[in-house]
XYZ file of C-alpha atoms in Angstrom:
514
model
C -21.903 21.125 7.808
C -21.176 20.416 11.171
C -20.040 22.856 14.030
C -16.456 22.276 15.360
C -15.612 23.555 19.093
C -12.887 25.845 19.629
C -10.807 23.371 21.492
C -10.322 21.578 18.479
C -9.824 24.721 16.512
C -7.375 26.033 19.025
C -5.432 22.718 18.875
C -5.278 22.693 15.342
C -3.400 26.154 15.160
C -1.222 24.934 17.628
C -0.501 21.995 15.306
C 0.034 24.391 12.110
C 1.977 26.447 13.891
C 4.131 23.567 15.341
C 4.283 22.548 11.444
C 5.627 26.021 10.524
C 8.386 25.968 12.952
C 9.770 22.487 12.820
C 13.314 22.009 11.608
C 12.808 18.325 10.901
C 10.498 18.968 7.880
C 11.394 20.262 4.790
C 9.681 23.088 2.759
C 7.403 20.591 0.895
C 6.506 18.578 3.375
C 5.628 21.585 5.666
C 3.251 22.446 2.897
C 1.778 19.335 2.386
C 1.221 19.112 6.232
C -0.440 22.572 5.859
C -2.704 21.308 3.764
C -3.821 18.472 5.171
C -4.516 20.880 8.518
C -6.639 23.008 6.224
C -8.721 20.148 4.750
C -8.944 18.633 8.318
C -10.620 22.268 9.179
C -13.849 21.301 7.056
C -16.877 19.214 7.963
C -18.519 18.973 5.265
C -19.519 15.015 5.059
C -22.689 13.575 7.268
C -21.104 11.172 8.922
C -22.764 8.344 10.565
C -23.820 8.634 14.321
C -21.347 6.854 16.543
C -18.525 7.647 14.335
C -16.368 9.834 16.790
C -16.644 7.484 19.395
C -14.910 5.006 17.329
C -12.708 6.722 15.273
C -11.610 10.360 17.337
C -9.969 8.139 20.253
C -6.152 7.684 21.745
C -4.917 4.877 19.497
C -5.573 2.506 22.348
C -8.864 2.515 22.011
C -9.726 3.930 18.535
C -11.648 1.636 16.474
C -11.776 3.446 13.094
C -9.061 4.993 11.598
C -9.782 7.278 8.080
C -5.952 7.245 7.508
C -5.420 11.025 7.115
C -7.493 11.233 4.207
C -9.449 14.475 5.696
C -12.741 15.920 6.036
C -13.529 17.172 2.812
C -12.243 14.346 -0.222
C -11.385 16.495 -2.844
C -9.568 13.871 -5.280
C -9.510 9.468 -4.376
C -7.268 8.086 -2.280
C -5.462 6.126 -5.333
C -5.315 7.024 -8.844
C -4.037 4.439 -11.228
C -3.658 6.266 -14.717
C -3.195 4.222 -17.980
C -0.168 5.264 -18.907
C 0.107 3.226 -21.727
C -2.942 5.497 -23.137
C -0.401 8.269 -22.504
C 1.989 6.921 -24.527
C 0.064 6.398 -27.703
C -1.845 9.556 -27.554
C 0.296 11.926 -25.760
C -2.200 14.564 -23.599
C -3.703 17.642 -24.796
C -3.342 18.928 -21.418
C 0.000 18.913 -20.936
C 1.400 19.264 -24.339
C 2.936 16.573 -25.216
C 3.379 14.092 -28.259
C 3.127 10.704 -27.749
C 6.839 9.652 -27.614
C 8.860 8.516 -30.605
C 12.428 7.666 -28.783
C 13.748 6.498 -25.375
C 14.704 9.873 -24.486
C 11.142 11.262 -25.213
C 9.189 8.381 -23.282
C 11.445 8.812 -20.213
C 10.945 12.699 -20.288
C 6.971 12.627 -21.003
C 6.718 10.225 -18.184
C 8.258 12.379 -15.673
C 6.276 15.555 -16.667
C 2.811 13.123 -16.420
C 3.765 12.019 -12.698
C 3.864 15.854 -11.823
C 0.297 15.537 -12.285
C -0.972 12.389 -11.034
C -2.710 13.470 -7.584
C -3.014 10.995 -4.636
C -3.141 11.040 -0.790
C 0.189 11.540 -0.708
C 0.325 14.299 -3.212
C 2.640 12.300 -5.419
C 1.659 9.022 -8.108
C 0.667 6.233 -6.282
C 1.533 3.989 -9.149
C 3.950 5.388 -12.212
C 3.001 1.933 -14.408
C 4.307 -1.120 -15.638
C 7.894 0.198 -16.393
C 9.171 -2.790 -18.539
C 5.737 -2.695 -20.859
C 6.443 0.802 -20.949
C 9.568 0.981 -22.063
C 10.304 -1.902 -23.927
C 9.357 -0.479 -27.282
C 11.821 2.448 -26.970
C 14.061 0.158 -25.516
C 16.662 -0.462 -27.856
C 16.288 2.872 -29.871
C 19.967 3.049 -28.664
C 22.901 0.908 -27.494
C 22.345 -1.035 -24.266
C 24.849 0.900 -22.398
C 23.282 4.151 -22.802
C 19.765 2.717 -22.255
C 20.734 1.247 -18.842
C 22.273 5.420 -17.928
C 18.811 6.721 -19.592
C 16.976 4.443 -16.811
C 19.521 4.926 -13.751
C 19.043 8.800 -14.514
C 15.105 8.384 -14.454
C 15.106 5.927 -11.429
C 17.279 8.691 -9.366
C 15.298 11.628 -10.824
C 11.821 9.695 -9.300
C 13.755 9.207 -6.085
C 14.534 12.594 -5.777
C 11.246 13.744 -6.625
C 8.419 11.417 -6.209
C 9.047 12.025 -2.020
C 7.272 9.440 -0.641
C 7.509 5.751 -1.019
C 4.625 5.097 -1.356
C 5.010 5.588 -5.258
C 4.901 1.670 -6.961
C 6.453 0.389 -10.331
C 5.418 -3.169 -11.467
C 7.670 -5.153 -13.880
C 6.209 -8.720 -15.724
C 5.766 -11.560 -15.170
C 6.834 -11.657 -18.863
C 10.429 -11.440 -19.854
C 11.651 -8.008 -21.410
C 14.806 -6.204 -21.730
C 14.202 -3.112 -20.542
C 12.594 -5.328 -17.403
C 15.712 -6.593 -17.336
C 17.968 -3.666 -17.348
C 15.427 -1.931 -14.517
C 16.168 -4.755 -12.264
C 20.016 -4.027 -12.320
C 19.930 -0.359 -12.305
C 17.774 -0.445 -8.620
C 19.910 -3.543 -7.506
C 22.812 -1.046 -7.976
C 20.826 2.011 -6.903
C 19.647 0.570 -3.755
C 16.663 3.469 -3.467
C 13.205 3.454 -1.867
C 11.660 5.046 -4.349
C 9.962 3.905 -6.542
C 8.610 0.943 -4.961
C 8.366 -2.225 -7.512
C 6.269 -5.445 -7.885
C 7.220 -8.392 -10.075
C 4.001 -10.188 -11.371
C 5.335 -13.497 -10.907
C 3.871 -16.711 -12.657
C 5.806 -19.745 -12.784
C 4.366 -20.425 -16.073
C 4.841 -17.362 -17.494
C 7.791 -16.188 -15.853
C 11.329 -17.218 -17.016
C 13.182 -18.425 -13.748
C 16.440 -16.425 -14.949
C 13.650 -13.256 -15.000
C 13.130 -14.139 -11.563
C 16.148 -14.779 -10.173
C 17.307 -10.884 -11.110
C 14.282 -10.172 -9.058
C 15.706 -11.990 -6.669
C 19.479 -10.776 -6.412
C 17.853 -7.090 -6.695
C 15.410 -7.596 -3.546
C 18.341 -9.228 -1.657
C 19.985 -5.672 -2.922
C 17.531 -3.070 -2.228
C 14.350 -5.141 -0.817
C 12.996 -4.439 -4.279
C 10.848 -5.957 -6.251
C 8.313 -7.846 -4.270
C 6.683 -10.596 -5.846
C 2.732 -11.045 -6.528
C 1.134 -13.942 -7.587
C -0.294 -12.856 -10.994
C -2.426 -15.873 -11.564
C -4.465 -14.941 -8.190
C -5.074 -11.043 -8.830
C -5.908 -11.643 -12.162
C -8.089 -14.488 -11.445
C -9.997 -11.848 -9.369
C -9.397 -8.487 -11.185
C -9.079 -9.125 -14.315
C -5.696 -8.867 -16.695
C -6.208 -5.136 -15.982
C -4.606 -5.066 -12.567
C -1.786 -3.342 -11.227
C 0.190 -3.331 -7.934
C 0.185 0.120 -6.711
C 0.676 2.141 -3.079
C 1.923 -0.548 -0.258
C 0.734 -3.843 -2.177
C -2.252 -2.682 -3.231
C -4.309 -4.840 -6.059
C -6.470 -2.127 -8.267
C -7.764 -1.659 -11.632
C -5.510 0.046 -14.340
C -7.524 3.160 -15.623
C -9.673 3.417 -11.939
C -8.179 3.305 -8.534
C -9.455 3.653 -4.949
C -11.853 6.770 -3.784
C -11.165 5.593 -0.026
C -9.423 3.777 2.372
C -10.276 3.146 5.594
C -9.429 0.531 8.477
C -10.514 -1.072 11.522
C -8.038 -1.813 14.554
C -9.959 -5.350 15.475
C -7.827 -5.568 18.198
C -9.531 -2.803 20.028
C -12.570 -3.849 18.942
C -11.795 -7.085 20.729
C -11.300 -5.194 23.789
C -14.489 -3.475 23.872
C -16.524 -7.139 23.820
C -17.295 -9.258 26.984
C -16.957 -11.912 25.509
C -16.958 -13.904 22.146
C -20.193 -13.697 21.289
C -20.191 -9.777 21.940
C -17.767 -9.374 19.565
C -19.791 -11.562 16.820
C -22.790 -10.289 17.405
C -22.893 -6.590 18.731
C -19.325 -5.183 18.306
C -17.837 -6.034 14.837
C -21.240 -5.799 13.126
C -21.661 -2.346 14.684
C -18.109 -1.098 13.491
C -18.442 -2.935 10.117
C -21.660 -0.568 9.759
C -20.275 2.280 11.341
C -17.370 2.185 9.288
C -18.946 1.369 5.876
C -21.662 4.031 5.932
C -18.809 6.606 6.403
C -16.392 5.285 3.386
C -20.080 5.840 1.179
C -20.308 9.140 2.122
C -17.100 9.783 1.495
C -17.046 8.408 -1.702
C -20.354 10.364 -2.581
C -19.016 13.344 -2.006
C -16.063 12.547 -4.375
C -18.493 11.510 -7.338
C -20.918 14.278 -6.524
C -19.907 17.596 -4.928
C -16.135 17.564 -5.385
C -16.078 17.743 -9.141
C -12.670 15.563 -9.538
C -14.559 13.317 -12.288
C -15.460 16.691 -14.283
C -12.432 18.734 -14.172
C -9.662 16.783 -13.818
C -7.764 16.330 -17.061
C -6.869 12.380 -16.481
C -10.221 11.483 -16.535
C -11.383 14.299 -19.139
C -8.432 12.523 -21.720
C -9.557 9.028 -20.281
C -6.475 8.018 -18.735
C -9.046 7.541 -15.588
C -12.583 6.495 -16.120
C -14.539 6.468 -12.569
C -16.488 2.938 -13.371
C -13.241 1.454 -12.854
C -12.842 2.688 -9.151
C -13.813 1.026 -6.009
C -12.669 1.584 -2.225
C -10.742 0.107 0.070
C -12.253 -1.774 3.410
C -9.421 -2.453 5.559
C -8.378 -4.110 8.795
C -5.421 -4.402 11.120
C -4.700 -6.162 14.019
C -6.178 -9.597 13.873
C -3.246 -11.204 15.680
C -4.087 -9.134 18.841
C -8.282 -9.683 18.122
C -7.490 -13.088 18.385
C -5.313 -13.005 21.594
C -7.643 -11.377 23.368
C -10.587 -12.920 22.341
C -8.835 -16.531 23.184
C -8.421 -14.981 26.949
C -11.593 -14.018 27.549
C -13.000 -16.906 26.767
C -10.688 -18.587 28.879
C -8.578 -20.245 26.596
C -4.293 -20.133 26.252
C -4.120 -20.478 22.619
C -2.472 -17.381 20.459
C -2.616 -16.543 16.834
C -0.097 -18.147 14.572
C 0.988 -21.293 17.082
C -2.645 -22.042 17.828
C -5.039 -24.301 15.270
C -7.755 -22.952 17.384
C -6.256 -19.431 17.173
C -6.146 -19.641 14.121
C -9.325 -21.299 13.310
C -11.085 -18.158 14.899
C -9.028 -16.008 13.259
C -10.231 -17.601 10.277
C -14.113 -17.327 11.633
C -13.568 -13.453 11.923
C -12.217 -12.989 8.643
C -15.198 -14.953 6.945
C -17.728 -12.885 8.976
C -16.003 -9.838 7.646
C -15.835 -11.066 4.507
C -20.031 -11.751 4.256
C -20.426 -8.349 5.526
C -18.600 -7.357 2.621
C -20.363 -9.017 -0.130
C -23.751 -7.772 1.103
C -22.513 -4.191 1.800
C -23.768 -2.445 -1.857
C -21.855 0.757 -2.719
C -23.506 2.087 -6.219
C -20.444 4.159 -7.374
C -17.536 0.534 -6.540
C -19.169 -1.271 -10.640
C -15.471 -1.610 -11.058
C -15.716 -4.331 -7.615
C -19.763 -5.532 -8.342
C -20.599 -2.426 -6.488
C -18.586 -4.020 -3.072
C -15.404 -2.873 -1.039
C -12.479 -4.585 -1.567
C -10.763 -5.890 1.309
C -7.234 -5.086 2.133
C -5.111 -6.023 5.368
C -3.578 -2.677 5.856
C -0.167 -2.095 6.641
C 0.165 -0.078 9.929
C 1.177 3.128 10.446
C 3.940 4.650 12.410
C 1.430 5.483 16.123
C 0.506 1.690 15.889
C 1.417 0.272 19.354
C 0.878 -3.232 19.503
C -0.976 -3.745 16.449
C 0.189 -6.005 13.867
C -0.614 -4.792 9.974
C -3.309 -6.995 8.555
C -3.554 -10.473 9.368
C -0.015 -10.902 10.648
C 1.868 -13.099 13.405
C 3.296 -10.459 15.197
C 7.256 -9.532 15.413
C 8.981 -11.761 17.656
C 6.179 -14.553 17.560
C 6.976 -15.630 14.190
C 7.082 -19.555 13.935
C 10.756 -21.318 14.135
C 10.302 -23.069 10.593
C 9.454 -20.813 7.620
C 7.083 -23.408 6.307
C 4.707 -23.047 9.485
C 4.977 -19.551 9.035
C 4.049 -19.653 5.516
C 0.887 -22.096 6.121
C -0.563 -19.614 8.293
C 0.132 -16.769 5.973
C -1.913 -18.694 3.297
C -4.955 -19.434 5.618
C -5.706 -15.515 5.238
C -4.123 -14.420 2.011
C -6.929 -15.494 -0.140
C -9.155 -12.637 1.494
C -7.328 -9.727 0.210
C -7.780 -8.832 -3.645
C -6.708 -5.023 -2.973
C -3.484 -6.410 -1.129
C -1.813 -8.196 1.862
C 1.628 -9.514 2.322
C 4.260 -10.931 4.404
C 7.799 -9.942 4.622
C 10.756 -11.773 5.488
C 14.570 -10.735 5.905
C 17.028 -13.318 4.634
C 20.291 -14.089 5.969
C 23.633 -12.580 3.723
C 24.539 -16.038 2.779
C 21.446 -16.247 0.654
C 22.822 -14.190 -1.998
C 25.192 -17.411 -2.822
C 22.146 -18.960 -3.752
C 18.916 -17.098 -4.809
C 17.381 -20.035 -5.953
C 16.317 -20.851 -2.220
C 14.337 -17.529 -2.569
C 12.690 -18.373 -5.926
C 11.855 -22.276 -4.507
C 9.876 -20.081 -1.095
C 8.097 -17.735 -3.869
C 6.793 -20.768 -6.371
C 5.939 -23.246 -3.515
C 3.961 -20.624 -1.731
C 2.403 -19.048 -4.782
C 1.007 -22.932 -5.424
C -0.914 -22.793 -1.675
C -2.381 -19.044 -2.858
C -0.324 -17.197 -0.700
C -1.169 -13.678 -2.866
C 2.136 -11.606 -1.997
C 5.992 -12.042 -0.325
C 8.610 -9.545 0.317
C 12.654 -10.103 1.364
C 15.543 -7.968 1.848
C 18.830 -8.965 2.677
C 19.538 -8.906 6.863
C 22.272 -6.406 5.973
C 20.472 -3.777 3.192
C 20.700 -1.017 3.998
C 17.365 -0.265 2.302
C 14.205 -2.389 3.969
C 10.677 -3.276 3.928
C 8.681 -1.598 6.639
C 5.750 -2.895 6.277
C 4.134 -2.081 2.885
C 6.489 0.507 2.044
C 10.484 1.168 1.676
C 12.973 2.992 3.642
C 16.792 3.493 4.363
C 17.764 3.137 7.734
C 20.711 5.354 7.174
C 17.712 8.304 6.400
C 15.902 7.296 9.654
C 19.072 7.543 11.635
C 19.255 11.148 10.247
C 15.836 11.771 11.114
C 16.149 10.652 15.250
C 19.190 12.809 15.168
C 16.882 15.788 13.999
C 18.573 16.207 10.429
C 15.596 16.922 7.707
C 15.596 13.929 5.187
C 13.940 13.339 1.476
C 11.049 11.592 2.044
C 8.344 11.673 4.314
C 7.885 8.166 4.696
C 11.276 7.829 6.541
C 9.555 9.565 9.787
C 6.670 6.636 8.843
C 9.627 4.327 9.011
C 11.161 5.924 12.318
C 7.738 5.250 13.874
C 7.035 1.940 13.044
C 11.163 1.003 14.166
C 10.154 2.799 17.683
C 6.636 1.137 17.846
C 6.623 -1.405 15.986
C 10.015 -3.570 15.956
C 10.124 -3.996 12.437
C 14.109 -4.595 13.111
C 13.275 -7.242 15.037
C 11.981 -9.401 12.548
C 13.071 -13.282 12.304
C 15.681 -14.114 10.202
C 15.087 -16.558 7.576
């Protein structure tokens, strides 16, 4: 255990305190804040040399970012329960039958999410809804089904206070599929977030199109191409968090990120960065997501105790962690200047050729990194283009084109998008706002998602220019509840001050129009 100074300590009260007094918060996420302090306290991992210098910077110059996860892991980052175990066995633990009617299966799910830990303190993923549901679906008249769902879609938004909580529907046709895509087209929430699994030859187009009409609604569902993650993780993958692509019954111990951008500016040149800077990072980094994750297997006694993996709605061999990046766009830029050349990510086939070059070399590093406790991955990281969060300035989530850069013509857009998508099995996406008059004519959306889905592009997002709910990056949000929150007014969710951060920062209501 390592020895932390008394300026640290000192600041740290300051921030509880600050915590404690702030009218912006509300009781619950005061004490989730609290928490996090308390964990942040500890020191119990042995870290890897060098790590502070990368990772305890200004955001300018940061290099590592752990992504509030804390000092002392005492549960993964995601957890990914098989709820359909749930529902044929009921739990022990909590008491509870499996479910013979509608009314049951929608009450025993709430109670289970009560109990499904995560970074966030709240279910990460709360399943594939439509699979769920469908056999209880018609244990009474459609009518009364579609109020039994709106009441358990509001009573997640209202509880489940973060949107970082994920639902996945198909890609096969059901009714109760069908009926959840109306009930959040009309609900126009944030939570839960949802995923269609979309495969042109498994997927109905008048399935998709509802998808559609209820994105253009409430920015909701996003579409994954199911033939791609399942190609790479098996039928047993879910969409769960932001976009994330994990195994159903496992999850993710860890996630952490690099900001290549300011890696980028620590190199002289090109060759620095390929031969002395990312390597060192890569290794810095890595080495401190295995010690996390060994103290989650070995000292924190999660896999023992916890009741999900005790009834096997968890097993740990189906687990890996998360190796994530942001901020190619600006690696690229800056890169291109030093060596001298005008070219910039996303108009550039040089640009992007190197952008290309970095991911590959990241990618190798990857595949010969060994983690013994990831058998769910071959015992490797998965990669994942992270999403951003709300201090980002001036870096782009993942392997974006930056707001305001985007290409005129959607199609040169999308061809870059699919140069990096194929990298990603544990999730990347792009996101695009449509123009109103789109909801005349869905179609146009579904011809973007098949077309793209054919050149492996893995995951697309769109919300209607005028919703009132929209995509920040991975993630959901009203901007009526942020324009609470910069007036000072205490709102819901948490993830709306995400959301206010990422507007301020990050122009994410400046994106192009399609």
């Amino acid at each position: 255990m390592r020895d932390i100074s008394m300026e640290r300590v000192n600041a740290t009260r300051q921030e509880i305190l600050d915590t404690v007094k702030c009218a912006s918060l509300t009781h619950e996420q005061k004490v989730a804040a609290l928490a996090n302090k308390a964990i942040s306290m500890m020191e119990v991992l042995d870290v890897p040399a060098g790590l502070d210098e990368l990772m305890h910077q200004p955001i300018e110059t940061k290099c590592i970012c752990d992504l509030v996860e804390g000092n002392a892991p005492l549960r993964p980052r995601y957890i990914i329960p098989d709820y359909a175990k749930f529902m044929k066995e009921g739990s022990e633990f909590l008491q509870l039958d499996p479910p013979k009617d509608l009314f049951e299966a929608l009450n025993s799910l709430l109670i289970f999410y009560k109990h499904v830990p995560s970074v966030t303190n709240f279910p990460v993923y709360v399943g594939a809804l439509d699979e769920l549901l469908e056999p209880f679906i018609d244990d009474v008249d459609e009518e009364t089904a579609k109020k039994l769902l709106k009441l358990f879609m509001i009573h997640m938004d209202r509880t489940i206070l973060d949107s970082f909580s994920h639902a996945n529907v198909g890609p096969k046709a059901t009714k109760a599929g069908r009926l959840l895509l109306e009930v959040e087209g009309e609900l126009e929430h944030a939570v839960p977030n949802l995923t269609m699994k979309y495969d042109e030859n498994i997927t109905p187009d008048d399935f998709a199109l509802a998808g559609v009409r209820a994105a253009l609604k409430s920015a909701k569902p996003s579409f994954a191409n199911h033939a791609m993650f399942r190609e790479e993780l098996t039928d047993g993958y879910v969409i769960a968090s932001c976009y994330n692509g994990l195994r159903l019954g496992g999850g993710s111990y860890t996630l952490c990120r690099m900001i290549l951008g300011n890696i980028a500016k620590r190199s002289e040149n090109l060759k620095d960065f390929q031969e002395n800077q990312l390597p060192y990072v890569m290794e810095t980094m890595a080495a401190y997501m295995d010690e996390r994750i060994r103290f989650e297997v070995e000292e924190s006694g999660f896999f023992e105790n916890n009741f999900l993996a005790k009834e096997g709605f968890i097993r740990r061999d189906l687990f890996t962690a998360m190796f994530g990046m942001v901020g190619l766009a600006e690696c690229v830029n800056i890169l291109m200047e030093k060596e001298g050349k005008t070219g910039r990510f996303g108009h550039s086939e040089e640009a992007d050729a190197l952008g290309v070059t970095i991911m590959e070399q990241i990618d190798a590093f990857n595949q010969v990194h060994v983690n013994p406790y990831c058998e769910a991955t071959g015992g490797h990281f998965l990669l994942h283009a992270q999403v951003g969060i709300s201090e980002d300035i001036d870096i782009t989530p993942g392997t974006r084109i930056p707001i305001g850069e985007e290409p005129e013509e959607l199609i040169d857009h999308l061809k870059n998008c699919a140069k990096y998508h194929r990298y990603f099995p544990s999730g990347t996406g792009d996101i695009f706002p449509i123009d109103v008059t789109v909801h005349r004519n869905p179609e146009f959306v579904l011809d973007i998602i098949k077309g793209a889905f054919r050149e492996k592009l893995r995951y697309l997002s769109f919300y209607s220019s005028d919703s009132d709910v929209i995509r920040i990056t991975g993630y959901l949000v009203k901007r009526s509840e942020i324009e609470k929150l910069e007036k000072g007014q205490a709102v819901l969710q948490d993830t709306t001050a995400l959301g206010m951060g990422a507007k301020q920062n990050g122009k994410i209501l400046q994106r192009k129009v399609r």
